[in-house]
PDB file of C-alpha atoms in Angstrom:
ATOM      1  CA  UNK A   1       4.587   3.764 -16.889  1.00 90.00           C
ATOM      2  CA  UNK A   2       7.203   2.656 -14.098  1.00 91.00           C
ATOM      3  CA  UNK A   3       5.768  -0.628 -13.459  1.00 90.00           C
ATOM      4  CA  UNK A   4       5.743  -1.374 -17.124  1.00 88.00           C
ATOM      5  CA  UNK A   5       9.619  -0.424 -16.931  1.00 89.00           C
ATOM      6  CA  UNK A   6       9.927  -3.141 -13.956  1.00 90.00           C
ATOM      7  CA  UNK A   7       7.976  -5.897 -15.796  1.00 87.00           C
ATOM      8  CA  UNK A   8      10.830  -7.390 -18.097  1.00 86.00           C
ATOM      9  CA  UNK A   9      12.601  -8.110 -14.803  1.00 86.00           C
ATOM     10  CA  UNK A  10       9.641  -9.353 -12.704  1.00 87.00           C
ATOM     11  CA  UNK A  11       7.204 -10.462 -15.251  1.00 82.00           C
ATOM     12  CA  UNK A  12       3.627  -9.588 -15.474  1.00 80.00           C
ATOM     13  CA  UNK A  13       1.883 -11.934 -12.724  1.00 83.00           C
ATOM     14  CA  UNK A  14      -0.941 -10.445 -10.732  1.00 87.00           C
ATOM     15  CA  UNK A  15       1.588 -10.247  -7.778  1.00 87.00           C
ATOM     16  CA  UNK A  16       3.670  -7.553  -9.333  1.00 90.00           C
ATOM     17  CA  UNK A  17       0.657  -5.520 -10.585  1.00 91.00           C
ATOM     18  CA  UNK A  18      -1.222  -6.036  -7.092  1.00 93.00           C
ATOM     19  CA  UNK A  19       1.951  -4.888  -5.445  1.00 94.00           C
ATOM     20  CA  UNK A  20       2.392  -1.753  -7.317  1.00 95.00           C
ATOM     21  CA  UNK A  21      -1.442  -0.812  -6.897  1.00 95.00           C
ATOM     22  CA  UNK A  22      -0.745  -1.068  -3.122  1.00 97.00           C
ATOM     23  CA  UNK A  23       2.249   1.356  -3.551  1.00 97.00           C
ATOM     24  CA  UNK A  24       0.294   3.729  -5.601  1.00 97.00           C
ATOM     25  CA  UNK A  25      -2.741   3.673  -3.061  1.00 97.00           C
ATOM     26  CA  UNK A  26      -0.496   4.076   0.143  1.00 97.00           C
ATOM     27  CA  UNK A  27       1.277   6.882  -1.635  1.00 97.00           C
ATOM     28  CA  UNK A  28      -2.015   8.747  -2.191  1.00 96.00           C
ATOM     29  CA  UNK A  29      -2.979   8.110   1.269  1.00 97.00           C
ATOM     30  CA  UNK A  30       0.279   9.696   2.467  1.00 97.00           C
ATOM     31  CA  UNK A  31       0.112  12.670   0.102  1.00 97.00           C
ATOM     32  CA  UNK A  32      -3.488  13.383   1.106  1.00 96.00           C
ATOM     33  CA  UNK A  33      -2.422  12.946   4.693  1.00 97.00           C
ATOM     34  CA  UNK A  34       0.358  15.230   4.429  1.00 97.00           C
ATOM     35  CA  UNK A  35      -1.847  17.933   2.736  1.00 96.00           C
ATOM     36  CA  UNK A  36      -4.229  17.607   5.691  1.00 96.00           C
ATOM     37  CA  UNK A  37      -1.395  18.089   8.339  1.00 96.00           C
ATOM     38  CA  UNK A  38       0.110  21.029   6.232  1.00 95.00           C
ATOM     39  CA  UNK A  39      -3.075  23.167   5.930  1.00 93.00           C
ATOM     40  CA  UNK A  40      -4.031  22.358   9.473  1.00 94.00           C
ATOM     41  CA  UNK A  41      -0.716  22.835  11.326  1.00 95.00           C
ATOM     42  CA  UNK A  42       0.910  25.760   9.559  1.00 93.00           C
ATOM     43  CA  UNK A  43       0.459  29.013   8.609  1.00 91.00           C
ATOM     44  CA  UNK A  44      -0.232  29.915   4.756  1.00 88.00           C
ATOM     45  CA  UNK A  45       2.944  31.535   4.266  1.00 85.00           C
ATOM     46  CA  UNK A  46       5.108  28.453   5.802  1.00 91.00           C
ATOM     47  CA  UNK A  47       3.074  26.017   3.478  1.00 90.00           C
ATOM     48  CA  UNK A  48       3.504  27.671   0.388  1.00 87.00           C
ATOM     49  CA  UNK A  49       7.389  27.517   1.088  1.00 89.00           C
ATOM     50  CA  UNK A  50       7.240  23.943   2.332  1.00 94.00           C
ATOM     51  CA  UNK A  51       5.085  22.675  -0.668  1.00 93.00           C
ATOM     52  CA  UNK A  52       7.716  24.663  -2.895  1.00 91.00           C
ATOM     53  CA  UNK A  53      10.339  22.498  -1.267  1.00 94.00           C
ATOM     54  CA  UNK A  54       8.177  19.170  -2.077  1.00 95.00           C
ATOM     55  CA  UNK A  55       7.815  20.188  -5.459  1.00 93.00           C
ATOM     56  CA  UNK A  56      11.380  20.865  -6.224  1.00 93.00           C
ATOM     57  CA  UNK A  57      12.779  17.602  -4.633  1.00 94.00           C
ATOM     58  CA  UNK A  58      11.879  15.318  -7.513  1.00 95.00           C
ATOM     59  CA  UNK A  59      13.841  17.092 -10.323  1.00 90.00           C
ATOM     60  CA  UNK A  60      16.620  15.118  -8.667  1.00 89.00           C
ATOM     61  CA  UNK A  61      15.162  11.852  -9.811  1.00 91.00           C
ATOM     62  CA  UNK A  62      13.719  13.070 -13.226  1.00 91.00           C
ATOM     63  CA  UNK A  63      13.539  11.795 -16.098  1.00 91.00           C
ATOM     64  CA  UNK A  64      11.908   8.134 -14.483  1.00 91.00           C
ATOM     65  CA  UNK A  65      14.252   5.615 -15.267  1.00 90.00           C
ATOM     66  CA  UNK A  66      15.482   2.223 -13.654  1.00 88.00           C
ATOM     67  CA  UNK A  67      18.814   1.957 -12.602  1.00 83.00           C
ATOM     68  CA  UNK A  68      20.997  -0.492 -14.599  1.00 82.00           C
ATOM     69  CA  UNK A  69      21.785  -3.543 -12.522  1.00 82.00           C
ATOM     70  CA  UNK A  70      18.972  -3.909 -10.237  1.00 82.00           C
ATOM     71  CA  UNK A  71      17.572  -7.141 -10.204  1.00 83.00           C
ATOM     72  CA  UNK A  72      14.733  -8.832  -8.165  1.00 86.00           C
ATOM     73  CA  UNK A  73      16.118 -11.299  -5.606  1.00 82.00           C
ATOM     74  CA  UNK A  74      15.773 -14.704  -6.929  1.00 81.00           C
ATOM     75  CA  UNK A  75      15.296 -16.543  -3.532  1.00 81.00           C
ATOM     76  CA  UNK A  76      12.655 -14.969  -2.046  1.00 82.00           C
ATOM     77  CA  UNK A  77       9.348 -12.793  -2.995  1.00 83.00           C
ATOM     78  CA  UNK A  78      10.220  -9.674  -5.113  1.00 87.00           C
ATOM     79  CA  UNK A  79       7.276  -7.591  -3.117  1.00 90.00           C
ATOM     80  CA  UNK A  80       9.653  -5.439  -1.019  1.00 92.00           C
ATOM     81  CA  UNK A  81      12.138  -5.211  -3.944  1.00 92.00           C
ATOM     82  CA  UNK A  82       9.593  -3.543  -5.986  1.00 93.00           C
ATOM     83  CA  UNK A  83       8.034  -1.414  -3.239  1.00 95.00           C
ATOM     84  CA  UNK A  84      11.568  -0.180  -2.898  1.00 93.00           C
ATOM     85  CA  UNK A  85      12.157   0.291  -6.470  1.00 93.00           C
ATOM     86  CA  UNK A  86       8.882   2.101  -6.877  1.00 95.00           C
ATOM     87  CA  UNK A  87       9.877   4.328  -3.892  1.00 96.00           C
ATOM     88  CA  UNK A  88      13.279   5.077  -5.040  1.00 93.00           C
ATOM     89  CA  UNK A  89      12.320   5.695  -8.852  1.00 93.00           C
ATOM     90  CA  UNK A  90       9.109   7.657  -8.638  1.00 95.00           C
ATOM     91  CA  UNK A  91       8.298   7.896  -4.822  1.00 96.00           C
ATOM     92  CA  UNK A  92       9.065  11.872  -4.807  1.00 96.00           C
ATOM     93  CA  UNK A  93       7.420  12.806  -7.835  1.00 96.00           C
ATOM     94  CA  UNK A  94       4.431  10.537  -7.267  1.00 96.00           C
ATOM     95  CA  UNK A  95       4.199  12.283  -3.792  1.00 97.00           C
ATOM     96  CA  UNK A  96       4.241  15.746  -5.005  1.00 96.00           C
ATOM     97  CA  UNK A  97       1.637  15.400  -7.405  1.00 95.00           C
ATOM     98  CA  UNK A  98      -0.693  13.545  -5.093  1.00 95.00           C
ATOM     99  CA  UNK A  99      -0.429  16.379  -2.646  1.00 95.00           C
ATOM    100  CA  UNK A 100      -1.566  19.140  -5.327  1.00 91.00           C
ATOM    101  CA  UNK A 101      -5.066  18.621  -5.661  1.00 90.00           C
ATOM    102  CA  UNK A 102      -5.973  18.732  -1.855  1.00 91.00           C
ATOM    103  CA  UNK A 103      -3.675  21.596  -1.568  1.00 91.00           C
ATOM    104  CA  UNK A 104      -5.125  23.744  -4.521  1.00 89.00           C
ATOM    105  CA  UNK A 105      -8.451  23.186  -3.196  1.00 89.00           C
ATOM    106  CA  UNK A 106      -7.933  24.489   0.002  1.00 90.00           C
ATOM    107  CA  UNK A 107      -5.941  27.512  -1.223  1.00 87.00           C
ATOM    108  CA  UNK A 108      -8.540  28.302  -3.668  1.00 86.00           C
ATOM    109  CA  UNK A 109     -11.143  28.484  -0.628  1.00 86.00           C
ATOM    110  CA  UNK A 110      -8.849  31.092   0.984  1.00 83.00           C
ATOM    111  CA  UNK A 111      -9.177  33.378  -1.910  1.00 81.00           C
ATOM    112  CA  UNK A 112     -11.808  35.885  -2.850  1.00 81.00           C
ATOM    113  CA  UNK A 113     -13.060  34.193  -5.886  1.00 82.00           C
ATOM    114  CA  UNK A 114     -16.706  33.881  -6.267  1.00 87.00           C
ATOM    115  CA  UNK A 115     -16.656  29.805  -6.067  1.00 88.00           C
ATOM    116  CA  UNK A 116     -14.025  29.934  -3.181  1.00 85.00           C
ATOM    117  CA  UNK A 117     -16.745  29.002  -0.572  1.00 87.00           C
ATOM    118  CA  UNK A 118     -17.386  25.737  -2.601  1.00 86.00           C
ATOM    119  CA  UNK A 119     -14.180  24.714  -4.238  1.00 81.00           C
ATOM    120  CA  UNK A 120     -15.283  20.973  -4.757  1.00 83.00           C
ATOM    121  CA  UNK A 121     -15.649  21.532  -8.442  1.00 87.00           C
ATOM    122  CA  UNK A 122     -11.906  21.296  -8.338  1.00 87.00           C
ATOM    123  CA  UNK A 123     -12.448  17.721  -7.356  1.00 86.00           C
ATOM    124  CA  UNK A 124     -14.498  16.851 -10.498  1.00 89.00           C
ATOM    125  CA  UNK A 125     -12.048  18.415 -12.484  1.00 90.00           C
ATOM    126  CA  UNK A 126      -9.397  16.528 -11.259  1.00 88.00           C
ATOM    127  CA  UNK A 127     -11.126  13.028 -11.354  1.00 90.00           C
ATOM    128  CA  UNK A 128     -12.013  13.916 -15.269  1.00 95.00           C
ATOM    129  CA  UNK A 129      -8.190  14.767 -15.897  1.00 91.00           C
ATOM    130  CA  UNK A 130      -7.443  11.403 -14.153  1.00 90.00           C
ATOM    131  CA  UNK A 131      -9.854   9.256 -16.259  1.00 95.00           C
ATOM    132  CA  UNK A 132      -8.800  11.188 -19.464  1.00 96.00           C
ATOM    133  CA  UNK A 133      -5.231  10.023 -18.487  1.00 91.00           C
ATOM    134  CA  UNK A 134      -6.216   6.509 -17.841  1.00 91.00           C
ATOM    135  CA  UNK A 135      -7.657   6.324 -21.092  1.00 95.00           C
ATOM    136  CA  UNK A 136      -5.275   8.001 -23.544  1.00 94.00           C
ATOM    137  CA  UNK A 137      -2.268   6.287 -21.808  1.00 90.00           C
ATOM    138  CA  UNK A 138      -2.856   2.965 -23.138  1.00 90.00           C
ATOM    139  CA  UNK A 139      -4.848   4.312 -26.206  1.00 93.00           C
ATOM    140  CA  UNK A 140      -2.839   7.086 -27.572  1.00 93.00           C
ATOM    141  CA  UNK A 141       0.436   7.668 -25.764  1.00 91.00           C
ATOM    142  CA  UNK A 142       2.078   4.122 -24.973  1.00 90.00           C
ATOM    143  CA  UNK A 143       1.352   2.996 -28.817  1.00 91.00           C
ATOM    144  CA  UNK A 144       2.889   6.428 -30.049  1.00 92.00           C
ATOM    145  CA  UNK A 145       6.020   6.553 -27.877  1.00 90.00           C
ATOM    146  CA  UNK A 146       8.353   4.220 -26.133  1.00 88.00           C
ATOM    147  CA  UNK A 147       9.034   4.102 -22.285  1.00 89.00           C
ATOM    148  CA  UNK A 148      12.114   6.180 -22.206  1.00 89.00           C
ATOM    149  CA  UNK A 149      10.330   8.874 -24.831  1.00 93.00           C
ATOM    150  CA  UNK A 150       7.027   8.575 -22.119  1.00 93.00           C
ATOM    151  CA  UNK A 151       9.257   9.309 -19.170  1.00 93.00           C
ATOM    152  CA  UNK A 152      10.741  12.684 -20.615  1.00 92.00           C
ATOM    153  CA  UNK A 153       7.395  13.941 -21.723  1.00 91.00           C
ATOM    154  CA  UNK A 154       6.341  13.203 -17.957  1.00 91.00           C
ATOM    155  CA  UNK A 155       9.352  15.095 -16.860  1.00 93.00           C
ATOM    156  CA  UNK A 156       8.197  17.761 -18.939  1.00 94.00           C
ATOM    157  CA  UNK A 157       4.580  17.421 -17.844  1.00 92.00           C
ATOM    158  CA  UNK A 158       6.070  17.884 -14.243  1.00 94.00           C
ATOM    159  CA  UNK A 159       7.819  20.903 -14.652  1.00 93.00           C
ATOM    160  CA  UNK A 160       4.879  22.647 -16.102  1.00 94.00           C
ATOM    161  CA  UNK A 161       2.681  21.260 -13.377  1.00 92.00           C
ATOM    162  CA  UNK A 162       5.690  23.091 -10.948  1.00 92.00           C
ATOM    163  CA  UNK A 163       5.129  26.229 -13.134  1.00 92.00           C
ATOM    164  CA  UNK A 164       1.453  26.259 -12.879  1.00 91.00           C
ATOM    165  CA  UNK A 165       1.588  25.465  -9.126  1.00 89.00           C
ATOM    166  CA  UNK A 166       4.025  28.572  -8.862  1.00 88.00           C
ATOM    167  CA  UNK A 167       1.464  30.912 -10.462  1.00 90.00           C
ATOM    168  CA  UNK A 168      -1.269  29.672  -7.916  1.00 86.00           C
ATOM    169  CA  UNK A 169       1.088  30.083  -5.079  1.00 85.00           C
ATOM    170  CA  UNK A 170       1.585  33.430  -6.139  1.00 85.00           C
ATOM    171  CA  UNK A 171      -2.180  34.441  -6.779  1.00 82.00           C
ATOM    172  CA  UNK A 172      -2.851  32.795  -2.990  1.00 80.00           C
ATOM    173  CA  UNK A 173       0.094  34.592  -1.596  1.00 77.00           C
ATOM    174  CA  UNK A 174      -0.995  37.840  -3.396  1.00 78.00           C
ATOM    175  CA  UNK A 175      -4.868  37.247  -2.334  1.00 72.00           C
ATOM    176  CA  UNK A 176      -4.040  36.515   1.390  1.00 67.00           C
ATOM    177  CA  UNK A 177      -1.902  39.424   1.552  1.00 62.00           C
ATOM    178  CA  UNK A 178      -4.145  41.644   0.259  1.00 56.00           C
ATOM    179  CA  UNK A 179      -6.886  40.281   3.014  1.00 56.00           C
ATOM    180  CA  UNK A 180      -4.800  40.792   5.438  1.00 53.00           C
ATOM    181  CA  UNK A 181      -4.163  44.339   4.773  1.00 40.00           C
ATOM    182  CA  UNK A 182      -7.872  45.031   4.201  1.00 45.00           C
ATOM    183  CA  UNK A 183      -8.627  43.758   7.742  1.00 44.00           C
ATOM    184  CA  UNK A 184      -5.970  45.642   9.730  1.00 41.00           C
TER     185      UNK A 184
END
């Protein structure tokens, strides 16, 4: 969605799409790395609070939109400009979303749920959701709505994600507190 916002300024050349793919792949790697470090270096209570801050930060940049007057450089390759625009416009929300899957899987494994010892089915559910989103965006959503409407819908969806993650945080917190009390 955000790359389609930039296309009128840059055109649809392969270098624009390749740069965007690199940005999102690097962002995914950074999000997964953060999730790994968070779950291996901090106690659960601190993990929950830090992740709450990570989820709150993107609210400052929503809804996703390009600032007016931003134009790519005409004298050199726009790749670095595009990376900067993507980082400023969608970097925080994208980072927050990339951290959700690995953290939920790890935190689910800490609960007393009967499937907690093998939480990898959550990745299958995540991949199915990603596939459905990839198919529905160009086939259903994009034709039915404009970019500004989709940006607002994405912002609402992010808010729903934050609310659902807050509920998950609460369950994990209660479950871990109950586990600590029963082992004392």
